[in-house]
Short mmCIF file of C-alpha atoms in Angstrom, two decimals:
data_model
loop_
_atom_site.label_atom_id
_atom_site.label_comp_id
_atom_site.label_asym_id
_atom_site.label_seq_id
_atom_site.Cartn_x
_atom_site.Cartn_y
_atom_site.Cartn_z
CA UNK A 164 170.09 102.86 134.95
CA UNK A 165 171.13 103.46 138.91
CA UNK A 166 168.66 104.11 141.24
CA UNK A 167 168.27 107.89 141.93
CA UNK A 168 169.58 109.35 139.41
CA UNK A 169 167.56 111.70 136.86
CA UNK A 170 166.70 109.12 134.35
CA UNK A 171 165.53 106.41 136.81
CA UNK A 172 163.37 109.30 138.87
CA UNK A 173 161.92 110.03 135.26
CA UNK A 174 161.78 107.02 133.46
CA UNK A 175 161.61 104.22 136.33
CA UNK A 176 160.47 104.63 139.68
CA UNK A 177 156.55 106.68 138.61
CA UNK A 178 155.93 103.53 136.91
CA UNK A 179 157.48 101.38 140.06
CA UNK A 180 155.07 103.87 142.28
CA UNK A 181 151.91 103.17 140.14
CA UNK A 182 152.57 99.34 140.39
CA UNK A 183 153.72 99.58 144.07
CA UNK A 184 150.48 101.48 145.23
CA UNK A 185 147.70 100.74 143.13
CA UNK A 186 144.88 102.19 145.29
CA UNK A 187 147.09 105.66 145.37
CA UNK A 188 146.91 105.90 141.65
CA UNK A 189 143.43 105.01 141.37
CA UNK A 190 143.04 108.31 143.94
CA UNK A 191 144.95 110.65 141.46
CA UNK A 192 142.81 109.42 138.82
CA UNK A 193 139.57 110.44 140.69
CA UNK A 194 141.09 113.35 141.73
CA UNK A 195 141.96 114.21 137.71
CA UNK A 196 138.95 112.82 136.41
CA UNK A 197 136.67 115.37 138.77
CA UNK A 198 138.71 118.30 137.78
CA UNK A 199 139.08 117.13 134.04
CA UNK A 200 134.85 116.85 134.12
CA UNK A 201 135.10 120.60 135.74
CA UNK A 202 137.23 121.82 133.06
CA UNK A 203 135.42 120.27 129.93
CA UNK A 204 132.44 122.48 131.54
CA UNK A 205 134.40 125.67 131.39
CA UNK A 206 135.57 124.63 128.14
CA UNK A 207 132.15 124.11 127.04
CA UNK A 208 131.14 127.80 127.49
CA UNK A 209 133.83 128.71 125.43
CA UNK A 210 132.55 126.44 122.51
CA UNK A 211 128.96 127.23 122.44
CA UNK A 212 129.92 130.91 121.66
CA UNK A 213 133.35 130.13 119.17
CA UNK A 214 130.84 127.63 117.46
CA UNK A 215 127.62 130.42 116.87
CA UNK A 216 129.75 133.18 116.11
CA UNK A 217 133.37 132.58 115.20
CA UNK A 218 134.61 134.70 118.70
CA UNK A 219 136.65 133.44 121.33
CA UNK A 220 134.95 134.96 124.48
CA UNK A 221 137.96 136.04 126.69
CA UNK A 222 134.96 136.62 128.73
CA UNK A 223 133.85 133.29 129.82
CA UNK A 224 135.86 133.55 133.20
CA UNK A 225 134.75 136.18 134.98
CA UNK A 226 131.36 134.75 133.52
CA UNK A 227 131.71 132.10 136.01
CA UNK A 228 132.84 134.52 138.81
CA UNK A 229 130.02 137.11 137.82
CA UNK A 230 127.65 134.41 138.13
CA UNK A 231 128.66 133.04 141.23
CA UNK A 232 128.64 136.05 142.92
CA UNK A 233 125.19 137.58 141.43
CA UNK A 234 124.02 134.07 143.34
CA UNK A 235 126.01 134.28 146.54
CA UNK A 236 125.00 138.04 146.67
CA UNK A 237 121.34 137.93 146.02
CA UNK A 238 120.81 135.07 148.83
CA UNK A 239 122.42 137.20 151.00
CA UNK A 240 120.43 139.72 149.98
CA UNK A 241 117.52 137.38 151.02
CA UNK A 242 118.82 136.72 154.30
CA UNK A 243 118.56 140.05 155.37
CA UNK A 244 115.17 140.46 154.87
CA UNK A 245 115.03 137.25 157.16
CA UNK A 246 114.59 134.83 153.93
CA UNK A 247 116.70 131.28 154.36
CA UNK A 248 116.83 128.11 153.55
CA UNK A 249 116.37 125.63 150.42
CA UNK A 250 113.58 127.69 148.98
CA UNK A 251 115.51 131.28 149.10
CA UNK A 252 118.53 129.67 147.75
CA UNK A 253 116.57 128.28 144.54
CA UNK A 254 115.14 131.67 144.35
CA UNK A 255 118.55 133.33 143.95
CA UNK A 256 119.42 130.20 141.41
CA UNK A 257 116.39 131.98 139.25
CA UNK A 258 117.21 135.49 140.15
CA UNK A 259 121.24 135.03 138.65
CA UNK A 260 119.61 132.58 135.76
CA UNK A 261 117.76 136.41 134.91
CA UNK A 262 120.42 138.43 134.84
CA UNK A 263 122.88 135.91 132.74
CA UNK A 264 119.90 136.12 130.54
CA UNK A 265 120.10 140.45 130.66
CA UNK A 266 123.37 139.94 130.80
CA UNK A 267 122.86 137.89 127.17
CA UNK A 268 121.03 140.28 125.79
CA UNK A 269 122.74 143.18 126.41
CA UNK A 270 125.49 141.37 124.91
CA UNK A 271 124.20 141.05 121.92
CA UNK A 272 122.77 144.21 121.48
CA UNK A 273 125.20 146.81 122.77
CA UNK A 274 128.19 144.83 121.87
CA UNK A 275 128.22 142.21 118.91
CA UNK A 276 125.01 143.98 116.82
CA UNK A 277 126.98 147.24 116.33
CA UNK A 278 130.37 144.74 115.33
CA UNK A 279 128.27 142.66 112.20
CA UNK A 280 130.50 142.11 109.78
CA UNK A 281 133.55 143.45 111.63
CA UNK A 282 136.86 141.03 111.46
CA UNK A 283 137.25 138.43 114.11
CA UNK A 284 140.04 140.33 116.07
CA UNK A 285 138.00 143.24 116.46
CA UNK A 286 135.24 140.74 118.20
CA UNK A 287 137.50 139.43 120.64
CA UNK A 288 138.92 142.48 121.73
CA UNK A 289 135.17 143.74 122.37
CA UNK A 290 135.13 140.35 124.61
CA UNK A 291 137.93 141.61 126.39
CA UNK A 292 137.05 144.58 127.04
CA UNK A 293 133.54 143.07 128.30
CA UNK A 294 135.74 141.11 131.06
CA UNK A 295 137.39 143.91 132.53
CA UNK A 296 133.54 145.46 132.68
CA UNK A 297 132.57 142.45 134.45
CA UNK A 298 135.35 142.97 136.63
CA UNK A 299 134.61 146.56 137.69
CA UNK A 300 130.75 146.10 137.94
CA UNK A 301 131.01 143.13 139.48
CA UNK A 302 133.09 144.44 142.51
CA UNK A 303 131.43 147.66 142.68
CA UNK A 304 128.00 145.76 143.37
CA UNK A 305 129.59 142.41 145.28
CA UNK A 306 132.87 144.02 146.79
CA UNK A 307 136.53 142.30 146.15
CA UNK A 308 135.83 140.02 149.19
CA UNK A 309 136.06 136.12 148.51
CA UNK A 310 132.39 134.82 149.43
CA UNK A 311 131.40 131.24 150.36
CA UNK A 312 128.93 129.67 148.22
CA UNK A 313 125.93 128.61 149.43
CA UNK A 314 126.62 125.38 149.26
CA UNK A 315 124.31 123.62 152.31
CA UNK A 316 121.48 125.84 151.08
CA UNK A 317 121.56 124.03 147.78
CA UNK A 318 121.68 120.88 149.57
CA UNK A 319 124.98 120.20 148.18
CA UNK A 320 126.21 116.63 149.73
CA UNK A 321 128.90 116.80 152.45
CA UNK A 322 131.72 114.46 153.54
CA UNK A 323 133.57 111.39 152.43
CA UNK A 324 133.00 108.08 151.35
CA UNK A 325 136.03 105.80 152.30
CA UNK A 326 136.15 102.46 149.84
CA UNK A 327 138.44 99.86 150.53
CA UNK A 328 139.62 98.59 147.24
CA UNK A 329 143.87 96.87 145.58
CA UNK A 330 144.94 96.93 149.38
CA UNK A 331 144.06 100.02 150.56
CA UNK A 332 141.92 102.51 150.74
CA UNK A 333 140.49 105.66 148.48
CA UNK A 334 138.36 108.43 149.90
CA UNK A 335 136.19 110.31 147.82
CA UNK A 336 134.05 113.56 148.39
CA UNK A 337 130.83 113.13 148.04
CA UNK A 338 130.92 117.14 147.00
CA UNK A 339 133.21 115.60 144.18
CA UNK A 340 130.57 112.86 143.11
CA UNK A 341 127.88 115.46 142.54
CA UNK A 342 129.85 117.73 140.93
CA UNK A 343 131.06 115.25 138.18
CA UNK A 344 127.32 113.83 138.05
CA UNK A 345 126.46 117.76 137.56
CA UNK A 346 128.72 118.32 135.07
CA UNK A 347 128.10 114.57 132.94
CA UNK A 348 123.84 115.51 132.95
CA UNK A 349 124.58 118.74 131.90
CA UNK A 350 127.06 117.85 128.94
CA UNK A 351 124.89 115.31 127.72
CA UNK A 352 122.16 117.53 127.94
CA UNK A 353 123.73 119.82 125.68
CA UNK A 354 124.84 117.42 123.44
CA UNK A 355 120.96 116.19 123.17
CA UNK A 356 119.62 120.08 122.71
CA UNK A 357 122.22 120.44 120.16
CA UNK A 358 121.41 117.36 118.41
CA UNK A 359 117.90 116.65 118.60
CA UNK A 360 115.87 120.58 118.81
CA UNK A 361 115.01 122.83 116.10
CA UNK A 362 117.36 125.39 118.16
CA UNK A 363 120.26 122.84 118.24
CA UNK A 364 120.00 122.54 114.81
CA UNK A 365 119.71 126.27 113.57
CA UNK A 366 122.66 126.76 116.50
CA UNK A 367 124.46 124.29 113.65
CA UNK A 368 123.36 126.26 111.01
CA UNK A 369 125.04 129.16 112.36
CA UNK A 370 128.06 127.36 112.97
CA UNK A 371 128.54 126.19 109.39
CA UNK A 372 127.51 129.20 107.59
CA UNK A 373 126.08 132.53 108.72
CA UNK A 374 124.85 133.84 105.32
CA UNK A 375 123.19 130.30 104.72
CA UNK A 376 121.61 130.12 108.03
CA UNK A 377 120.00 133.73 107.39
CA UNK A 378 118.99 132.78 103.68
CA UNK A 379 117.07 129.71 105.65
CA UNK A 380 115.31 132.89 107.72
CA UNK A 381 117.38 132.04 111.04
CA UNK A 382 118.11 135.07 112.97
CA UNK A 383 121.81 135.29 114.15
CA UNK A 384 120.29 137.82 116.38
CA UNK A 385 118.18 135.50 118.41
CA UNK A 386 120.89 132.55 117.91
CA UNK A 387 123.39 134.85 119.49
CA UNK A 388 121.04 135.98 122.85
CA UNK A 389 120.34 131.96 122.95
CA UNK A 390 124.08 131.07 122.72
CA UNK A 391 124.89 133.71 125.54
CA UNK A 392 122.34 133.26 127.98
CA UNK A 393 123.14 128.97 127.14
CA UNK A 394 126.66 130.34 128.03
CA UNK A 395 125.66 131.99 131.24
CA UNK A 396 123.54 128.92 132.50
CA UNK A 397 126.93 127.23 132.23
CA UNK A 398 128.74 129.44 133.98
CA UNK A 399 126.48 129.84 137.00
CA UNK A 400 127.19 125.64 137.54
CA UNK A 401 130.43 126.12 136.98
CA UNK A 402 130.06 128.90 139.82
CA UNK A 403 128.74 126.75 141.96
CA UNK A 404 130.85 123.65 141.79
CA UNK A 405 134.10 125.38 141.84
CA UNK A 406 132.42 127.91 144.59
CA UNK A 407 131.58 125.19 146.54
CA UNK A 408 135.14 123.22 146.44
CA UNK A 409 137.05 126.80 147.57
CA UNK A 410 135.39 130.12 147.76
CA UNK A 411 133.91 132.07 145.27
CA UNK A 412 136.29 135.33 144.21
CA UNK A 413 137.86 136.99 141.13
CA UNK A 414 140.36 134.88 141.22
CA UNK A 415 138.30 131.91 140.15
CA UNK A 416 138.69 133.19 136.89
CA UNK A 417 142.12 132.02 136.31
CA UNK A 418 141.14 128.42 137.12
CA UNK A 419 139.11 129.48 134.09
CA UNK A 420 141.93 129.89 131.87
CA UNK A 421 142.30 126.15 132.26
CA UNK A 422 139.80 125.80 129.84
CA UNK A 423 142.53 127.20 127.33
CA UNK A 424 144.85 123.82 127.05
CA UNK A 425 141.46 121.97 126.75
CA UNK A 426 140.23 123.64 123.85
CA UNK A 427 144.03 123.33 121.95
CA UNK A 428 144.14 120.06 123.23
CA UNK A 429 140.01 119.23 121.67
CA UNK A 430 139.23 121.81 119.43
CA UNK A 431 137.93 125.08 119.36
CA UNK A 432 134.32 124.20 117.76
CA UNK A 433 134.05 120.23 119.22
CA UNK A 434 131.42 119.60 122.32
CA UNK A 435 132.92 115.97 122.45
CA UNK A 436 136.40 118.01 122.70
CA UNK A 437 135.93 119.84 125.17
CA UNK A 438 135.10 116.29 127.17
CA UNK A 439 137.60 114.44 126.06
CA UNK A 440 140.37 117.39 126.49
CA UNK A 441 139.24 118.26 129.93
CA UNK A 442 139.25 114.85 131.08
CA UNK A 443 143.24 114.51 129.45
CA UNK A 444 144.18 117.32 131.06
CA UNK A 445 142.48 117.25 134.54
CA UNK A 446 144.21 113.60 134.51
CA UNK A 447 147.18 114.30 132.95
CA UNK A 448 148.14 117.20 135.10
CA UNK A 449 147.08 114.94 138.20
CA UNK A 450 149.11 112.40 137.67
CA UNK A 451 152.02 114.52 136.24
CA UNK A 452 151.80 116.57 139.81
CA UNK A 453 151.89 113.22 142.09
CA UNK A 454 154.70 111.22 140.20
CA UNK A 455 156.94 113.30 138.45
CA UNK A 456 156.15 117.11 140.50
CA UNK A 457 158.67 116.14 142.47
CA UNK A 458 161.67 115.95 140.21
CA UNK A 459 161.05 119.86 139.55
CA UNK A 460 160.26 120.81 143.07
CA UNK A 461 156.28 120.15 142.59
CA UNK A 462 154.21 123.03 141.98
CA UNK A 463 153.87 121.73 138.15
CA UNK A 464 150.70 121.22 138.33
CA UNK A 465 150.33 125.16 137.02
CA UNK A 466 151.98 124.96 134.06
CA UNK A 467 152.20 121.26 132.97
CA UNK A 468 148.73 121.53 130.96
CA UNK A 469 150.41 123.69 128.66
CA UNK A 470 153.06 121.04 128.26
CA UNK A 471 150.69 118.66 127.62
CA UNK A 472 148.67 121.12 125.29
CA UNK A 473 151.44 122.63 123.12
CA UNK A 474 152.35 119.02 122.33
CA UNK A 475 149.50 118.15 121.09
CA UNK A 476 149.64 121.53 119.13
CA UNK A 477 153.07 120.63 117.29
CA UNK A 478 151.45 117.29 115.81
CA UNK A 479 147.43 118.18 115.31
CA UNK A 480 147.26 121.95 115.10
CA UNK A 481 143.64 121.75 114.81
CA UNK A 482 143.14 119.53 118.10
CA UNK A 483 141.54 115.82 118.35
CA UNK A 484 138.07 117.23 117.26
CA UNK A 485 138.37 120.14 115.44
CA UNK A 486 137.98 121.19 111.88
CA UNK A 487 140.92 121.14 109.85
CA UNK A 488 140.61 124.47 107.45
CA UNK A 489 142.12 124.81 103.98
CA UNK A 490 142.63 127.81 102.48
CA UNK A 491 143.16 128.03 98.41
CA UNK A 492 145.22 130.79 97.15
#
């Protein structure tokens, strides 16, 4: 196989460049491995709500945005009334933890209470229509303007750590660190609640079968409002770590849709994944970027989740973790 041609770029010389520079591969797969850990949190929003009630909320995006903003907006809101620092930032943490919890119930009163019973399509179209009321509301109160997250107020760590490790050197953002600690507490927290709580368990319940969870006296009302506002908690850290690596604006939301290839890739109803597809696909699309980007012109990094997604789809339509469903007819 000569050297530069297509096959060789392809086959050969990513392979040569992962032997060649060792400590430059071990950066991409930090690099992937933070932004897989972001995505299985985005992902994770998504399956809390598919697993309670059967819906795929469209909305989950501008979830993260709406939360974000409700925290960057009511801080500044603080700091005009001279009101700084550590302390007013946690307040505005508790103040945008409230209104995801409005925000929950309202939800689930004006929107899924009136749709009982109504078929599945007709529920996600009520979630899309809920994003582009996000959307509105959200910029009539916060503006269109990209705001910085409060990141320093939240005491948020700052610079790099430089390691010298296979003959050279990898850096790594402290930011990074705590966001992928963050993320790992707060999945295995989940996990536990799910597993181990009386809530967890009817939030199972509901999952399996609605009519036998309310035959058992559990209220899909108050399942739902818990699912939502359990939903919006994740969303406002998602806010925040993805604030706090750019800036926090509508356009966050399609970083969102990310979470899409995760779930084909885990599973629509799987906690575990939603883990293990955002770390494949935060990785994959790392190292797909870095050693074979440049053989399209780069850029790939956009698109090549899908790839990696839709293959997946033609051999496990269900995903790694998810149920597979058989219908008799």
């Amino acid at each position: 196989m000569p050297s530069g041609s297509i096959l060789h770029g392809a086959l050969i010389k990513p392979f040569v460049d992962m032997v060649d520079l060792p400590d430059l591969f071990v950066q991409t797969l930090w690099e992937g491995f933070v932004g897989g850990v972001l995505y299985a949190l985005i992902a994770l929003g998504f399956v809390l709500i598919f697993k309670a009630s059967g819906v795929f909320n469209f909305a989950q995006g501008i979830m993260v945005v709406f939360a974000g903003l409700t925290l960057v907006g009511v801080y500044e809101k603080f700091a005009s009334f001279g009101f700084t620092g550590m302390i007013a930032a946690y307040l505005a943490v508790a103040v945008a933890l409230g209104v995801m919890f409005a925000l929950a119930v309202a939800v689930e009163r004006i929107v899924l209470r009136p749709l009982v019973n109504q078929p599945d399509i007709i529920l996600f179209m009520a979630t899309f229509g809920l994003t582009y009321f996000l959307i509105g509301f959200g910029e009539t109160i916060f503006g269109g303007s990209p705001k910085v997250m409060i990141a320093d107020q939240l005491g948020l760590p700052k610079g790099v750590i430089d390691i010298d490790m296979l003959g050279g050197r990898v850096s790594l953002q402290k930011l990074d660190i705590a966001a992928a600690v963050i993320a790992i507490v707060m999945i295995a927290a989940l996990a536990l609640f799910f597993q181990y709580t009386r809530i967890g368990r009817a939030l199972r319940a509901v999952a399996d079968s609605h009519k036998a969870a309310l035959s058992v006296g559990i209220s899909l009302n108050q399942i739902w409002i818990i699912v939502w506002f359990t939903a919006g908690i994740v969303a406002l850290i998602t806010g925040i770590m993805w604030g706090a690596r750019s800036d926090v604006s509508f356009g966050l939301q399609t970083i969102a849709l990310k979470a899409l290839p995760v779930l084909i890739l885990g599973g629509f109803t799987s906690v575990p994944g939603a883990i293990v597809g955002g770390l494949i696909i935060g990785i994959g699309e790392k190292i797909g970027e870095f050693y074979w980007g440049p053989l399209f012109g780069n850029g790939i990094e956009s698109w090549f989740a899908y790839v990696i997604a839709l293959t997946f789809l033609m051999f496990r339509p269900q995903g790694l973790f998810g149920d597979k469903i058989i219908e008799r007819i």
